Structures are given as C-alpha cells and as structure tokens.
CSV table of C-alpha atoms and ligand atoms in Angstrom, one decimal:
chain,number,residue,atom,x,y,z
D,733,MET,CA,0.0,-0.3,-0.4
D,734,LEU,CA,1.2,3.3,-1.5
D,735,LEU,CA,0.8,6.5,0.7
D,736,ARG,CA,2.0,9.5,-2.0
D,737,ALA,CA,1.7,12.9,-1.1
D,738,ARG,CA,3.4,15.4,-2.7
D,739,GLN,CA,7.5,14.3,-3.2
D,740,PHE,CA,6.7,12.3,0.3
D,741,GLU,CA,6.1,8.3,-0.1
D,742,PHE,CA,5.5,5.6,2.7
D,743,ILE,CA,5.1,2.2,1.3
D,744,PHE,CA,3.3,0.0,4.2
D,745,PRO,CA,3.7,-2.1,5.7
D,746,ARG,CA,6.0,-0.6,7.5
D,747,PRO,CA,6.2,0.9,11.0
D,748,ALA,CA,3.4,2.8,12.1
D,749,LEU,CA,4.0,7.1,12.1
D,750,VAL,CA,3.6,9.1,15.0
D,751,MET,CA,2.1,12.8,13.4
D,752,GLY,CA,3.1,15.2,16.1
D,753,ILE,CA,0.8,18.0,16.9
D,754,VAL,CA,1.5,21.7,17.2
D,755,ASN,CA,-1.5,23.7,17.9
D,756,VAL,CA,-0.5,27.5,17.0
D,757,THR,CA,-4.0,28.3,19.3
D,758,PRO,CA,-4.3,30.1,22.3
D,759,ASP,CA,-7.3,28.2,23.2
D,760,SER,CA,-6.3,24.8,22.0
D,761,PHE,CA,-7.5,22.0,24.6
D,762,SER,CA,-4.3,21.1,25.5
D,763,ASP,CA,-1.4,23.4,24.3
D,764,GLY,CA,-3.1,26.7,26.5
D,765,GLY,CA,-2.1,28.9,24.3
D,766,GLN,CA,1.0,27.9,25.0
D,767,PHE,CA,2.9,27.8,21.3
D,768,LEU,CA,1.3,30.5,19.9
D,769,GLU,CA,4.3,32.2,19.0
D,770,ALA,CA,5.5,31.1,15.8
D,771,LYS,CA,8.9,30.9,16.9
D,772,ALA,CA,8.1,28.2,19.7
D,773,ALA,CA,5.6,26.6,17.4
D,774,VAL,CA,8.2,25.8,15.1
D,775,ALA,CA,11.1,25.0,17.7
D,776,HIS,CA,8.3,22.4,18.6
D,777,GLY,CA,7.7,21.3,15.9
D,778,LEU,CA,11.4,20.4,15.6
D,779,GLN,CA,11.9,18.8,18.6
D,780,LEU,CA,8.7,16.5,18.4
D,781,ILE,CA,10.9,15.5,15.0
D,782,GLU,CA,13.7,14.6,17.0
D,783,GLN,CA,11.6,12.6,19.7
D,784,GLY,CA,10.5,10.1,16.1
D,785,ALA,CA,7.4,12.4,14.5
D,786,GLU,CA,7.7,11.3,10.5
D,787,ILE,CA,4.8,14.3,10.0
D,788,LEU,CA,3.6,17.2,12.1
D,789,ASP,CA,0.3,18.2,11.9
D,790,ILE,CA,-0.3,22.3,12.0
D,791,GLY,CA,-3.7,23.7,13.4
D,792,GLY,CA,-4.6,27.6,13.8
D,793,GLU,CA,-8.0,26.6,14.5
D,794,SER,CA,-9.6,24.2,17.8
D,795,THR,CA,-12.0,21.5,17.0
D,796,ARG,CA,-12.4,21.0,20.1
D,797,PRO,CA,-16.3,20.4,20.9
D,798,GLY,CA,-17.6,23.9,21.3
D,799,ALA,CA,-14.7,25.3,20.5
D,800,VAL,CA,-15.2,28.9,18.9
D,801,PRO,CA,-14.9,29.5,15.0
D,802,VAL,CA,-11.8,31.4,14.0
D,803,SER,CA,-11.2,34.1,10.6
D,804,GLU,CA,-9.8,32.6,7.5
D,805,GLU,CA,-7.4,35.4,8.3
D,806,GLU,CA,-6.5,34.9,11.6
D,807,GLU,CA,-5.9,31.3,10.8
D,808,LEU,CA,-3.8,32.4,8.4
D,809,ARG,CA,-2.0,34.3,10.6
D,810,ARG,CA,-1.4,31.9,12.9
D,811,VAL,CA,-0.4,29.1,10.8
D,812,ILE,CA,1.7,30.4,7.5
D,813,PRO,CA,4.6,31.3,8.5
D,814,VAL,CA,5.4,27.9,10.8
D,815,ILE,CA,4.3,26.0,8.2
D,816,ALA,CA,6.8,28.2,5.4
D,817,GLU,CA,9.4,28.1,8.3
D,818,LEU,CA,8.9,23.8,9.6
D,819,ALA,CA,8.9,23.3,5.9
D,820,GLY,CA,11.7,24.5,5.0
D,821,GLN,CA,13.8,23.0,7.6
D,822,ALA,CA,12.4,19.9,8.3
D,823,LYS,CA,12.4,16.4,6.7
D,824,VAL,CA,9.0,15.2,6.9
D,825,PRO,CA,6.3,16.0,5.7
D,826,ILE,CA,4.0,18.9,6.6
D,827,SER,CA,0.2,18.4,7.2
D,828,ILE,CA,-1.8,21.4,7.7
D,829,ASP,CA,-5.3,21.1,10.4
D,830,THR,CA,-7.6,23.2,9.0
D,831,MET,CA,-11.3,23.5,7.6
D,832,LYS,CA,-10.7,26.3,4.9
D,833,PRO,CA,-10.4,25.6,1.7
D,834,GLY,CA,-8.3,29.4,1.2
D,835,VAL,CA,-6.3,28.1,3.9
D,836,ALA,CA,-5.4,25.0,2.5
D,837,ARG,CA,-4.5,26.0,-0.5
D,838,ALA,CA,-1.9,28.8,1.2
D,839,ALA,CA,-0.4,25.5,3.2
D,840,LEU,CA,0.1,24.0,0.4
D,841,GLU,CA,1.9,27.0,-1.1
D,842,ALA,CA,3.8,28.4,2.1
D,843,GLY,CA,5.2,24.0,1.1
D,844,ALA,CA,3.0,21.5,3.5
D,845,SER,CA,2.3,18.3,1.8
D,846,ILE,CA,-0.9,17.4,3.3
D,847,VAL,CA,-4.5,18.1,4.3
D,848,ASN,CA,-6.0,17.7,7.5
D,849,ASP,CA,-9.2,17.7,6.7
D,850,VAL,CA,-12.0,17.1,9.8
D,851,ALA,CA,-14.8,18.7,8.1
D,852,ALA,CA,-14.3,15.7,5.3
D,853,ASN,CA,-18.3,16.0,5.7
D,854,ARG,CA,-18.5,19.1,3.6
D,855,SER,CA,-20.8,18.8,0.6
D,856,GLU,CA,-18.9,20.9,-1.8
D,857,ASP,CA,-15.4,19.7,-3.5
D,858,SER,CA,-13.6,22.9,-4.0
D,859,MET,CA,-11.2,21.7,-1.3
D,860,TRP,CA,-10.8,17.8,-2.9
D,861,ARG,CA,-9.8,19.8,-6.6
D,862,LEU,CA,-7.2,21.8,-4.6
D,863,VAL,CA,-6.0,18.8,-2.8
D,864,ALA,CA,-6.0,16.8,-6.2
D,865,GLU,CA,-4.2,19.6,-7.7
D,866,ALA,CA,-1.1,19.8,-6.1
D,867,GLY,CA,-0.8,15.7,-5.7
D,868,ALA,CA,-0.7,16.7,-1.6
D,869,GLY,CA,-2.2,13.9,1.2
D,870,TYR,CA,-5.2,14.0,2.2
D,871,VAL,CA,-7.1,13.0,5.5
D,872,CYS,CA,-10.1,12.1,5.1
D,873,MET,CA,-11.9,12.6,8.3
D,874,HIS,CA,-15.8,11.3,9.8
D,875,MET,CA,-17.4,14.0,12.1
D,876,GLN,CA,-21.0,13.9,12.6
D,877,GLY,CA,-21.8,17.5,12.6
D,878,ASN,CA,-19.5,20.5,12.8
D,879,PRO,CA,-16.8,21.1,16.3
D,880,GLN,CA,-20.1,23.5,18.1
D,881,THR,CA,-23.2,20.8,17.6
D,882,MET,CA,-21.1,17.2,17.4
D,883,GLN,CA,-21.4,16.4,21.1
D,884,GLN,CA,-24.9,17.4,20.9
D,885,HIS,CA,-26.6,14.2,20.4
D,886,PRO,CA,-24.5,11.8,17.9
D,887,ALA,CA,-26.5,8.8,16.9
D,888,TYR,CA,-26.1,5.8,14.8
D,889,SER,CA,-27.1,2.6,14.7
D,890,ASP,CA,-24.2,0.8,13.7
D,891,VAL,CA,-21.3,3.3,14.3
D,892,VAL,CA,-18.8,1.3,12.5
D,893,ARG,CA,-21.5,0.7,9.7
D,894,GLU,CA,-22.1,3.7,9.3
D,895,ILE,CA,-18.2,5.0,9.2
D,896,GLY,CA,-17.7,2.2,6.7
D,897,ASP,CA,-20.4,3.6,4.3
D,898,PHE,CA,-18.9,6.9,4.6
D,899,PHE,CA,-16.0,5.9,3.5
D,900,SER,CA,-17.2,3.9,0.6
D,901,GLU,CA,-19.0,7.3,-0.6
D,902,ARG,CA,-16.4,9.2,-0.1
D,903,LEU,CA,-13.8,7.7,-1.6
D,904,GLY,CA,-15.7,7.1,-4.9
D,905,ARG,CA,-16.5,11.4,-4.7
D,906,LEU,CA,-13.2,12.1,-4.0
D,907,SER,CA,-11.7,10.4,-6.9
D,908,HIS,CA,-14.4,11.8,-9.0
D,909,CYS,CA,-12.6,15.4,-7.8
D,910,GLY,CA,-9.2,14.2,-9.8
D,911,MET,CA,-7.5,12.5,-5.9
D,912,ARG,CA,-5.5,9.3,-6.8
D,913,PRO,CA,-5.9,6.6,-4.0
D,914,GLU,CA,-2.6,6.4,-2.9
D,915,GLN,CA,-3.2,10.0,-1.6
D,916,THR,CA,-6.3,9.5,0.8
D,917,ILE,CA,-5.7,8.1,4.7
D,918,LEU,CA,-9.1,7.4,6.0
D,919,ASP,CA,-9.9,8.2,9.9
D,920,PRO,CA,-13.1,7.4,12.1
D,921,GLY,CA,-13.0,11.1,13.7
D,922,ILE,CA,-12.6,9.3,17.6
D,923,GLY,CA,-14.6,12.0,19.6
D,924,PHE,CA,-15.9,13.4,17.1
D,925,GLY,CA,-19.8,13.1,17.3
D,926,LYS,CA,-19.4,10.3,18.7
D,927,THR,CA,-20.8,9.4,22.3
D,928,LEU,CA,-18.2,7.4,25.0
D,929,GLU,CA,-19.4,4.3,23.6
D,930,HIS,CA,-19.4,4.9,19.9
D,931,ASN,CA,-15.6,5.7,20.3
D,932,TRP,CA,-15.3,2.0,21.9
D,933,GLU,CA,-17.0,0.2,20.0
D,934,LEU,CA,-15.0,2.0,16.9
D,935,LEU,CA,-11.5,1.4,18.5
D,936,ALA,CA,-12.6,-2.5,18.9
D,937,GLY,CA,-14.1,-2.0,15.0
D,938,LEU,CA,-10.9,-1.0,13.3
D,939,GLY,CA,-10.1,-3.8,11.8
D,940,LYS,CA,-12.8,-3.8,9.6
D,941,PHE,CA,-11.6,-0.4,7.6
D,942,SER,CA,-8.7,-2.4,6.7
D,943,ARG,CA,-10.1,-3.8,3.1
D,944,PHE,CA,-10.7,0.0,1.9
D,945,GLY,CA,-7.2,-0.5,1.0
D,946,ARG,CA,-5.6,2.7,2.9
D,947,PRO,CA,-3.9,3.8,5.8
D,948,LEU,CA,-5.6,4.8,8.7
D,949,LEU,CA,-5.2,7.3,10.9
D,950,ILE,CA,-6.4,7.7,14.8
D,951,GLY,CA,-6.4,10.3,17.6
D,952,VAL,CA,-7.0,9.7,20.7
D,953,SER,CA,-4.3,11.6,22.6
D,954,ARG,CA,-5.6,13.6,25.7
D,955,LYS,CA,-9.2,13.2,24.5
D,956,SER,CA,-11.9,14.3,27.1
D,957,PHE,CA,-13.6,10.2,26.1
D,958,LEU,CA,-11.0,9.3,28.4
D,959,GLY,CA,-11.8,10.7,31.2
D,960,LYS,CA,-13.6,8.5,31.9
D,961,VAL,CA,-11.3,6.0,32.8
D,962,ALA,CA,-8.1,8.5,33.3
D,963,GLY,CA,-10.1,11.5,34.9
D,964,PRO,CA,-10.3,15.0,34.2
D,965,LYS,CA,-6.8,16.6,34.1
D,966,LEU,CA,-5.5,16.1,30.9
D,967,GLU,CA,-1.8,15.6,31.9
D,968,ASN,CA,-3.2,12.2,33.4
D,969,ARG,CA,-4.7,11.0,30.4
D,970,LEU,CA,-1.3,9.4,29.2
D,971,PRO,CA,-1.2,5.8,29.8
D,972,ALA,CA,-5.1,6.1,28.5
D,973,SER,CA,-4.6,7.0,25.3
D,974,LEU,CA,-1.2,4.5,24.5
D,975,ALA,CA,-3.3,2.2,25.9
D,976,CYS,CA,-6.0,2.9,23.2
D,977,THR,CA,-3.0,3.4,20.2
D,978,CYS,CA,-1.1,0.1,20.9
D,979,LEU,CA,-4.9,-1.7,20.3
D,980,ALA,CA,-4.9,0.6,17.4
D,981,VAL,CA,-2.1,-0.1,16.2
D,982,GLU,CA,-2.6,-3.9,16.4
D,983,ALA,CA,-6.2,-3.1,15.2
D,984,GLY,CA,-4.4,-2.3,11.9
D,985,ALA,CA,-3.8,1.8,12.3
D,986,GLN,CA,-1.0,2.7,10.4
D,987,ILE,CA,-0.8,6.3,11.5
D,988,ILE,CA,-1.3,7.7,14.8
D,989,ARG,CA,-1.7,11.7,15.9
D,990,ALA,CA,-0.3,12.8,19.1
D,991,HIS,CA,0.9,15.3,21.6
D,992,ASP,CA,3.4,12.7,23.9
D,993,VAL,CA,5.7,12.0,20.4
D,994,ALA,CA,8.5,10.5,22.4
D,995,GLU,CA,6.1,8.5,24.5
D,996,THR,CA,3.6,7.2,21.8
D,997,VAL,CA,6.5,6.3,19.8
D,998,GLN,CA,8.2,4.0,22.6
D,999,ALA,CA,4.6,2.6,23.1
D,1000,ILE,CA,4.3,2.0,19.6
D,1001,ARG,CA,7.5,0.2,18.6
D,1002,THR,CA,7.4,-1.7,21.7
D,1003,SER,CA,3.6,-3.2,19.9
D,1004,GLU,CA,5.3,-4.0,16.9
D,1005,ALA,CA,8.3,-5.4,18.2
D,1006,ILE,CA,5.5,-7.9,19.8
D,1007,LEU,CA,3.7,-8.3,17.0
D,1008,GLY,CA,6.3,-9.3,14.6
D,1009,LYS,CA,7.0,-12.5,17.3
D,1010,ARG,CA,3.2,-13.7,17.2
D,1011,LEU,CA,3.6,-13.0,12.9
D,1012,ASN,CA,6.3,-15.1,12.8
D,1013,ARG,CA,5.0,-18.2,15.2
R,1485,9MG,C1,-7.4,17.9,14.6
R,1485,9MG,N1,-7.9,17.0,15.6
R,1485,9MG,C2,-8.4,16.5,16.1
R,1485,9MG,N2,-8.0,15.5,16.7
R,1485,9MG,C3,-8.6,14.5,14.9
R,1485,9MG,C4,-7.9,13.3,14.5
R,1485,9MG,O1,-8.5,12.2,15.6
R,1485,9MG,N3,-8.3,12.9,13.3
R,1485,9MG,C5,-7.9,14.1,13.0
R,1485,9MG,N4,-7.7,13.8,11.6
R,1485,9MG,N5,-7.6,15.2,13.4
R,1485,9MG,C6,-7.3,15.5,14.1
C-alpha cells in the first residue's frame, strides 16, 4: 500500500507513523496557548521530529467540542509562518489541520504536503479539487455535525458500519474530483460526534476499515472521552492514550496523531516488536 503526499512516499507495511501535533491556537484543548508564537511553534515541531514524529500536523483553529470558530484571516496569520519555516527546515511532511479550502491552498503554497480535513463531511468539492491538483496527501476524517454541535446528540444505529459507508461514499467522490487513491488516508474521527460508547466501539472495530486498502489514522491523544477512565486532568491521560494507541496499531492503524511523541513512539515500537514475533509463530 502506497501513500503519496507530494514529494513524500510511504510504503506500507512499515512501522506506524507518529503525526506530532503542533497547535498554534490560544484556545487549544491541550497547549493552552503555549505555542502561540510562531517561533515557539517551530521549535516545538522540530523537537517532536527529534522525538520520532514522521509527520507534523499544524493547526490554527481548535476543533474541540464547542470551540469558537476563527476567521480565515486569523487562521492564516497563525499557521502560515509556522508552515513556511518548518517546510524549509524539516525533512518530514507537514500537514495542515484545517477545514477551510483557502487556508489549505495557502498552506500548500507555503510547503505543506498533507491536508488534514476534519470536515470531510463537507458538501462542496473545492477542497478536494485543490488537494487533487496539488498531489498532496489528504486525511478524510469522519465527523457527525461540526465542532460546535457534534457532541450534542451523536446518534448511529451501527457506528462502525455507518463510518465504513461514509468512507466508501467519500472515496468515490474524491476520485470524481481527481484525487488518486494513493493520496488518501482514512480516519474515523474518534471524539468527533461520538459518545463514549461509540468511541469504544470504533476502537474495537478498527480492523473492519482495512478493507479499503488505505492507511488508517487514529487520534486519541488526551481526548476528553478518556476522562472516563483517566479523570478530568489532561496531564493524567497519557496511559489511556497509549493503551488505545497500542490496540489501534494491533488492529492495523498506520498513523497515530499524538501530542506526546516520544512516549507514543516507544509504546508503538514495543507493540510492533511483539506483533512481529506473533506473526512469525
Ligand atoms: C485536528 N484533530 C483533532 N483530533 C483529530 C483526529 O482524531 N484526527 C484527525 N485527522 N485530526 C484531528
């Protein structure tokens, strides 16, 4: 299985990739504005690469439940200098986490190679056409609703089946817009319009998505649903995040989006060493 994102290529099977999170937002659910300044965000991104991140995901608008949307102008102001600097310095693909086609376009011009689109449930196709034309990677993430409404009444009759149906339908539409299959990454959107039970069911059923033959991205890092087992404090959610990560890798996830890169890489490599022995038995 090949993933192509502009000049970058990854051939799977291979060790799972960790996508390090660089939030350039004052209201980020985990950074609390710490990396607001572009210089600090760049330094943080470079540190995540040293810790083993093989993709960096740069975001300027929080997507946590109920987050206040930001204007395109403000989002551009936050992310473009960081992307331009990291794309110049780093040897890993830079991903832009945005729901706005205008921001995606400017980020691609500044050197980004992947568009992480948490709003792949969109109805218009301008985002898909510009990603297709750029030959960039594209994260097609499932979300029920939008960040303002998504946690109000999440409802599914069978969450794993319905998200599988969403992936089938979207892959068809992406292809119609000129996107090649090797450009796409699928993501069930843990925490995006899902109850706690939906998240557990999705994590338990991840293996069902391998039939699409595309890399699977999972983001659980420090998410609020983990508060059920780990308590309300973000800083106490690392063990729960790592447990989900290891089981996701076992189920076939190829890309893990994480804040705590060094710990996530260590947990994944340990799981992979054991899984490798299992396969050889
Ligand atoms: C931006 N963002 C926050 N959580 C995420 C997740 O689980 N997946 C992706 N693709 N992006 C996310």
